[in-house]
Structures are given as C-alpha cells and as structure tokens.
Amino acid sequence: MPIDSKRIPGPEETFSPDLYSKTTIKKKLLQENGQRSDGRTLEEIRPIFLKAGVVSQARGSAYIEARNTKVICAVYGPHEVQRREGFSMQGTLRCEFKYATFACHSRRQHQKDNEEKQLGLVIQQALQPAICLHKFPKSQLDIFVTVLQNDGSALSAALTCASVAVADAGIEMYDVIVGCALRQAGVETSVLDPTTSEEFRSRLDPDETVNTAVNHGSVTVAYLPSLNQLSAVQQTGELDHEVAVQCLKKCIEGCVGMFPVVNQCLTRAVKRKSQKAKQMAEKQQTTSMDEST
C-alpha cells in the first residue's frame, strides 16, 4: 500500500543549510597547538590598515581593513534640517549601516533589514557622546557605513571607521571612538577580535550546543581612549556579572592597543591636507603674479 506523504508530519524546527557546511561542523576555537585557526592567540587582534580621506566627494571618509573584514565610511554635512521643527541648540546625527550584497557568506538584500537598522542605531548612539553636536544647531550630520567584506567583528570595525571619518571631516569631537569585540566561550575562554567562524551564534545552531549554558556570548564596546569612558556596549548571550566585567576590561585593552593606529592615521591625514592647502596657496599666488605682470 503506498504511503501518503501528505500525512507525514514535518520537523518542528528547521535550520539553515549553511549551518551544516564544512566550515561550521566540528568547529573549534583553539587548535591543538593552543592557537586559533588564523594563527593568533586568544588575546591578539588582527593587523589593521586604516586610511582617511578615501572618498573624494564626501566631506570626511575612512577605510579600515582587518584582514578579511573591510569597512568604508563617508560623512556628509552638517547641513540644514529639511523638516520643519522647533529650533534646537543640539545638532542631529543620522547613521546608516549597510552590508554590501557580496559582503557575507549568504547574499544580502539591497534593502536594509532589521539587523542593519539596529547596527546603524548602535553606531549613532555610540558617536553622539563623542561629537560636539552643540556646535552646529538645527543641522544634521549624515554618516554612511558600508561593509565591503565581513569576516567577523564588523560592528567594532565600523565604529572605529565612522569615528575616523567624522574626525577627517573636521567635525569637533570630544574624543575619537575605538571599537573592539570579544567572544566569550565559558568562564575561562575569551576570544578577542573574533572572525566569522569564531563569533557567537544562535542557540539553534547545532554546532553551538554549549551555548545553552551561561557565560557564552559576545561583547562589543565603543571606547573613548583619551576620556577613558565607554560610549556604547552591546552584548549577546548570557554572561555572569564577574565574567561580563572581565570581558569589558579585555575589550578596553584591545581598544587601547588599536588607538595608536587611529592616532597615526589622523596625523597623516592632517599632514596630507596641510600640504595640499599649501600647494593650492602657492599655485594661486603664482597665478596672481602672472596676471599682474
């Protein structure tokens, strides 16, 4: 007698096929030699390339690259707010975060999804305490962040890139922002600057059965190094109070380690702009002398 397939109940839960790929099955944070898959130690961050002034049409811009994680940011404004509202001494900040369609393992949509809207809001809230918004009343500053390639810790890279872009635009700031991410796997294992294969995922992931316990999650911070303050903290998963404090301390240490790169990048950008302004002034002076003669 043939079996009617319509009466066979389907599974109660479904999983994405990407979860069963070879890159995620039986994944380990540490190899037998005690190092991660890319050869780093647990508390070692990836080499960073950071450059300001990469978008000529924008007032300020920056590009950051941490191996296979690549983010670009452009800043426009401040400009007058179009909508009619009451006068405010505080300027407004608008931030848009977007993954490129080819940035992730799975193709992203052209329209922003909920994750991108949430990350854009996190960057906006992190930058607000660092920017002197009272310097441009009734004006708006637009920040556009695009992830060109995502290999983990995209939010922390976006925070650093957006801060450098704002500073490159000549906007007055109390301090620059340096972002850093950490993956917590148990009480003793903390992975700084995790890649995509090391990041914390949902409990529905069959390869993350340990995530049902406490002290498994991820932490991303936005740090103001000169003021020694945190402007934003994002946590996923469940962490005890003591473990969460240790995660914050390790993230701050990572931010302090990346601050010289940010400082050197902005110094080079200022020297480039001063040399360009000097060359333009000399050119104008030469042109005026020729016209007088």
Tab-separated table of C-alpha atoms in Angstrom:
chain	number	residue	atom	x	y	z
A	1	MET	CA	0.000	0.000	0.000
A	2	PRO	CA	1.571	3.355	-0.961
A	3	ILE	CA	2.310	5.815	1.821
A	4	ASP	CA	0.579	9.148	1.654
A	5	SER	CA	3.376	11.688	2.064
A	6	LYS	CA	0.909	14.425	2.909
A	7	ARG	CA	0.183	12.791	6.265
A	8	ILE	CA	3.832	12.636	7.338
A	9	PRO	CA	4.412	15.496	9.811
A	10	GLY	CA	7.383	17.731	9.151
A	11	PRO	CA	10.012	18.698	11.730
A	12	GLU	CA	9.055	21.156	14.422
A	13	GLU	CA	12.270	23.177	13.929
A	14	THR	CA	14.221	23.919	10.768
A	15	PHE	CA	17.824	25.024	10.317
A	16	SER	CA	19.619	26.894	7.581
A	17	PRO	CA	21.722	24.698	5.235
A	18	ASP	CA	24.706	26.973	5.930
A	19	LEU	CA	24.840	25.620	9.480
A	20	TYR	CA	25.776	22.180	8.160
A	21	SER	CA	28.588	23.308	5.888
A	22	LYS	CA	32.110	22.014	6.409
A	23	THR	CA	33.234	25.362	7.714
A	24	THR	CA	30.993	25.136	10.785
A	25	ILE	CA	30.664	21.427	11.631
A	26	LYS	CA	33.013	20.362	14.435
A	27	LYS	CA	34.491	23.818	14.644
A	28	LYS	CA	36.945	24.562	17.467
A	29	LEU	CA	38.063	27.916	18.764
A	30	LEU	CA	41.547	26.591	19.503
A	31	GLN	CA	43.757	24.155	17.683
A	32	GLU	CA	45.954	21.541	19.300
A	33	ASN	CA	48.888	23.977	19.449
A	34	GLY	CA	46.817	26.418	21.523
A	35	GLN	CA	46.369	28.929	18.683
A	36	ARG	CA	43.340	29.961	16.681
A	37	SER	CA	42.684	28.918	13.100
A	38	ASP	CA	44.450	32.020	11.731
A	39	GLY	CA	47.498	31.584	13.979
A	40	ARG	CA	46.597	34.224	16.568
A	41	THR	CA	46.464	33.828	20.307
A	42	LEU	CA	43.259	34.371	22.272
A	43	GLU	CA	44.052	37.992	23.165
A	44	GLU	CA	45.607	39.004	19.843
A	45	ILE	CA	43.820	41.298	17.402
A	46	ARG	CA	44.187	41.181	13.642
A	47	PRO	CA	46.574	43.571	11.829
A	48	ILE	CA	44.744	46.780	10.953
A	49	PHE	CA	45.043	49.006	7.900
A	50	LEU	CA	43.327	52.378	8.358
A	51	LYS	CA	43.257	55.332	5.980
A	52	ALA	CA	41.297	58.571	5.995
A	53	GLY	CA	40.163	60.661	3.028
A	54	VAL	CA	39.374	57.844	0.606
A	55	VAL	CA	36.084	59.263	-0.765
A	56	SER	CA	36.754	62.481	-2.646
A	57	GLN	CA	33.101	63.618	-2.851
A	58	ALA	CA	32.485	63.297	0.900
A	59	ARG	CA	33.493	65.850	3.492
A	60	GLY	CA	35.171	63.110	5.516
A	61	SER	CA	35.770	59.444	4.913
A	62	ALA	CA	37.768	56.466	6.137
A	63	TYR	CA	38.563	52.882	5.186
A	64	ILE	CA	39.510	50.131	7.630
A	65	GLU	CA	40.729	46.642	6.853
A	66	ALA	CA	41.329	43.874	9.402
A	67	ARG	CA	42.403	41.033	7.131
A	68	ASN	CA	39.130	39.885	5.523
A	69	THR	CA	36.896	42.407	7.295
A	70	LYS	CA	36.703	45.586	5.221
A	71	VAL	CA	34.571	48.640	6.007
A	72	ILE	CA	34.305	52.056	4.363
A	73	CYS	CA	32.549	55.134	5.769
A	74	ALA	CA	31.599	58.533	4.333
A	75	VAL	CA	30.410	61.654	6.193
A	76	TYR	CA	28.316	64.449	4.657
A	77	GLY	CA	27.246	67.724	6.216
A	78	PRO	CA	26.394	69.244	8.552
A	79	HIS	CA	23.509	70.617	6.532
A	80	GLU	CA	20.227	72.290	7.398
A	81	VAL	CA	17.453	70.022	8.572
A	82	GLN	CA	14.769	69.906	5.910
A	83	ARG	CA	11.807	69.047	8.074
A	84	ARG	CA	10.163	71.894	9.934
A	85	GLU	CA	10.748	71.580	13.627
A	86	GLY	CA	11.364	73.848	16.523
A	87	PHE	CA	14.763	75.450	16.956
A	88	SER	CA	17.238	73.240	18.811
A	89	MET	CA	20.721	74.091	20.022
A	90	GLN	CA	21.756	70.477	19.507
A	91	GLY	CA	22.532	69.128	16.070
A	92	THR	CA	21.211	65.766	14.954
A	93	LEU	CA	23.114	62.705	13.843
A	94	ARG	CA	21.921	60.164	11.281
A	95	CYS	CA	23.792	56.941	10.641
A	96	GLU	CA	23.072	54.278	8.032
A	97	PHE	CA	24.737	50.861	8.223
A	98	LYS	CA	24.631	48.544	5.218
A	99	TYR	CA	26.207	45.254	4.208
A	100	ALA	CA	27.196	45.082	0.564
A	101	THR	CA	25.302	42.380	-1.284
A	102	PHE	CA	28.557	40.421	-1.666
A	103	ALA	CA	29.938	41.099	1.822
A	104	CYS	CA	28.711	37.977	3.639
A	105	HIS	CA	28.681	34.242	3.000
A	106	SER	CA	24.999	34.488	2.079
A	107	ARG	CA	23.939	37.185	-0.367
A	108	ARG	CA	22.434	40.241	1.320
A	109	GLN	CA	19.426	42.164	0.064
A	110	HIS	CA	19.666	45.668	-1.387
A	111	GLN	CA	17.165	46.991	1.144
A	112	LYS	CA	18.169	47.323	4.774
A	113	ASP	CA	16.961	44.580	7.093
A	114	ASN	CA	16.330	44.754	10.844
A	115	GLU	CA	19.895	43.774	11.719
A	116	GLU	CA	21.365	46.617	9.675
A	117	LYS	CA	18.909	49.121	11.141
A	118	GLN	CA	19.833	48.021	14.651
A	119	LEU	CA	23.580	48.246	13.985
A	120	GLY	CA	23.128	51.701	12.486
A	121	LEU	CA	21.320	52.790	15.635
A	122	VAL	CA	24.150	51.388	17.796
A	123	ILE	CA	26.753	53.373	15.843
A	124	GLN	CA	24.622	56.517	16.093
A	125	GLN	CA	24.217	56.165	19.865
A	126	ALA	CA	27.947	55.476	20.253
A	127	LEU	CA	29.006	58.567	18.284
A	128	GLN	CA	26.600	61.037	19.892
A	129	PRO	CA	28.576	61.421	23.165
A	130	ALA	CA	31.822	61.934	21.216
A	131	ILE	CA	30.682	64.665	18.794
A	132	CYS	CA	30.158	68.301	19.771
A	133	LEU	CA	26.595	68.469	18.481
A	134	HIS	CA	26.042	71.902	20.022
A	135	LYS	CA	28.498	73.378	17.510
A	136	PHE	CA	26.014	73.066	14.625
A	137	PRO	CA	22.485	73.822	15.916
A	138	LYS	CA	19.487	72.942	13.750
A	139	SER	CA	21.760	70.972	11.436
A	140	GLN	CA	22.219	67.315	10.613
A	141	LEU	CA	25.302	65.180	10.079
A	142	ASP	CA	24.926	62.127	7.841
A	143	ILE	CA	27.160	59.075	8.258
A	144	PHE	CA	27.060	56.166	5.813
A	145	VAL	CA	28.830	52.924	6.736
A	146	THR	CA	29.218	50.111	4.208
A	147	VAL	CA	30.705	46.704	4.967
A	148	LEU	CA	32.518	45.530	1.840
A	149	GLN	CA	33.576	42.186	3.282
A	150	ASN	CA	32.566	40.600	6.575
A	151	ASP	CA	34.849	38.158	8.334
A	152	GLY	CA	33.745	38.910	11.878
A	153	SER	CA	33.761	41.941	14.203
A	154	ALA	CA	32.148	44.152	11.548
A	155	LEU	CA	30.427	46.369	14.133
A	156	SER	CA	33.646	47.148	16.021
A	157	ALA	CA	35.425	47.956	12.753
A	158	ALA	CA	32.506	50.175	11.712
A	159	LEU	CA	32.667	52.109	14.996
A	160	THR	CA	36.364	52.887	14.527
A	161	CYS	CA	35.930	53.712	10.839
A	162	ALA	CA	32.987	56.055	11.458
A	163	SER	CA	34.860	57.904	14.192
A	164	VAL	CA	37.908	58.455	11.972
A	165	ALA	CA	35.655	59.639	9.126
A	166	VAL	CA	33.980	62.214	11.388
A	167	ALA	CA	37.380	63.460	12.562
A	168	ASP	CA	38.573	63.622	8.947
A	169	ALA	CA	35.552	65.795	8.127
A	170	GLY	CA	36.769	68.418	10.586
A	171	ILE	CA	33.843	67.972	12.962
A	172	GLU	CA	34.751	68.951	16.502
A	173	MET	CA	34.824	65.940	18.823
A	174	TYR	CA	35.490	65.371	22.490
A	175	ASP	CA	37.412	62.218	21.640
A	176	VAL	CA	37.677	59.591	18.914
A	177	ILE	CA	35.989	56.205	19.277
A	178	VAL	CA	37.756	52.860	19.052
A	179	GLY	CA	35.657	49.689	18.794
A	180	CYS	CA	36.557	46.186	19.878
A	181	ALA	CA	34.675	42.866	20.005
A	182	LEU	CA	35.115	39.757	22.144
A	183	ARG	CA	33.669	36.241	22.092
A	184	GLN	CA	33.182	34.557	25.460
A	185	ALA	CA	33.072	30.728	25.464
A	186	GLY	CA	32.836	29.585	29.055
A	187	VAL	CA	34.355	31.178	32.120
A	188	GLU	CA	37.998	30.889	31.046
A	189	THR	CA	37.973	31.234	27.239
A	190	SER	CA	37.832	34.776	25.820
A	191	VAL	CA	38.495	35.315	22.124
A	192	LEU	CA	39.406	38.890	21.202
A	193	ASP	CA	38.513	40.229	17.752
A	194	PRO	CA	36.669	37.069	16.613
A	195	THR	CA	36.284	36.074	12.979
A	196	THR	CA	33.037	34.832	11.426
A	197	SER	CA	33.755	31.232	12.385
A	198	GLU	CA	34.505	32.307	15.971
A	199	GLU	CA	31.570	34.643	16.546
A	200	PHE	CA	28.709	33.757	18.873
A	201	ARG	CA	25.664	32.455	17.057
A	202	SER	CA	22.150	31.476	17.964
A	203	ARG	CA	21.375	28.579	20.288
A	204	LEU	CA	19.606	26.904	17.390
A	205	ASP	CA	22.991	26.312	15.788
A	206	PRO	CA	23.663	22.549	16.120
A	207	ASP	CA	27.377	23.223	16.446
A	208	GLU	CA	26.822	25.553	19.417
A	209	THR	CA	25.275	23.163	21.921
A	210	VAL	CA	27.396	24.670	24.672
A	211	ASN	CA	25.578	27.971	24.232
A	212	THR	CA	22.682	26.667	26.280
A	213	ALA	CA	24.807	27.288	29.376
A	214	VAL	CA	25.610	30.635	30.930
A	215	ASN	CA	28.796	32.608	30.130
A	216	HIS	CA	28.566	32.087	26.393
A	217	GLY	CA	28.090	35.200	24.277
A	218	SER	CA	29.787	38.202	22.709
A	219	VAL	CA	30.550	41.784	23.763
A	220	THR	CA	31.260	44.829	21.574
A	221	VAL	CA	32.334	48.146	23.103
A	222	ALA	CA	32.908	51.703	21.853
A	223	TYR	CA	35.731	53.265	23.865
A	224	LEU	CA	36.880	56.871	24.237
A	225	PRO	CA	40.615	56.414	24.967
A	226	SER	CA	41.509	59.985	25.990
A	227	LEU	CA	38.497	60.315	28.298
A	228	ASN	CA	38.711	56.685	29.466
A	229	GLN	CA	34.964	56.209	29.026
A	230	LEU	CA	32.637	53.830	27.212
A	231	SER	CA	30.040	55.343	24.904
A	232	ALA	CA	28.283	52.091	23.941
A	233	VAL	CA	28.209	48.408	24.920
A	234	GLN	CA	26.393	45.662	23.035
A	235	GLN	CA	26.080	42.155	24.483
A	236	THR	CA	24.536	38.967	23.132
A	237	GLY	CA	24.155	35.748	25.083
A	238	GLU	CA	24.165	35.246	28.844
A	239	LEU	CA	27.107	36.349	30.974
A	240	ASP	CA	27.559	36.493	34.728
A	241	HIS	CA	28.418	39.827	36.289
A	242	GLU	CA	32.039	38.890	37.030
A	243	VAL	CA	32.578	37.453	33.551
A	244	ALA	CA	30.963	40.499	31.910
A	245	VAL	CA	33.308	42.825	33.825
A	246	GLN	CA	36.322	40.813	32.677
A	247	CYS	CA	35.053	40.970	29.091
A	248	LEU	CA	34.786	44.746	29.274
A	249	LYS	CA	38.322	45.034	30.652
A	250	LYS	CA	39.745	42.882	27.862
A	251	CYS	CA	37.847	44.854	25.226
A	252	ILE	CA	39.208	48.108	26.647
A	253	GLU	CA	42.737	46.678	26.498
A	254	GLY	CA	42.137	45.823	22.853
A	255	CYS	CA	40.914	49.363	22.155
A	256	VAL	CA	43.990	50.831	23.829
A	257	GLY	CA	46.149	48.645	21.596
A	258	MET	CA	44.388	49.940	18.459
A	259	PHE	CA	44.432	53.622	19.453
A	260	PRO	CA	47.996	54.289	18.135
A	261	VAL	CA	46.836	53.148	14.679
A	262	VAL	CA	43.943	55.643	14.793
A	263	ASN	CA	46.233	58.407	16.033
A	264	GLN	CA	48.781	57.767	13.298
A	265	CYS	CA	46.079	57.658	10.628
A	266	LEU	CA	44.631	61.030	11.615
A	267	THR	CA	48.099	62.566	11.872
A	268	ARG	CA	48.911	61.511	8.320
A	269	ALA	CA	45.546	62.806	7.101
A	270	VAL	CA	46.170	66.235	8.652
A	271	LYS	CA	49.651	66.417	7.109
A	272	ARG	CA	48.238	65.480	3.709
A	273	LYS	CA	45.559	68.162	3.896
A	274	SER	CA	48.026	70.828	5.067
A	275	GLN	CA	50.422	70.023	2.217
A	276	LYS	CA	47.567	70.140	-0.284
A	277	ALA	CA	46.384	73.500	1.074
A	278	LYS	CA	49.935	74.846	0.889
A	279	GLN	CA	50.300	73.735	-2.727
A	280	MET	CA	46.983	75.349	-3.656
A	281	ALA	CA	48.011	78.607	-1.953
A	282	GLU	CA	51.314	78.637	-3.826
A	283	LYS	CA	49.520	77.944	-7.096
A	284	GLN	CA	47.080	80.811	-6.522
A	285	GLN	CA	49.935	83.131	-5.617
A	286	THR	CA	51.794	82.217	-8.793
A	287	THR	CA	48.656	82.751	-10.868
A	288	SER	CA	48.029	86.201	-9.359
A	289	MET	CA	51.645	87.266	-10.010
A	290	ASP	CA	51.379	86.199	-13.641
A	291	GLU	CA	48.170	88.169	-14.089
A	292	SER	CA	49.709	91.298	-12.541
A	293	THR	CA	52.665	91.157	-14.877
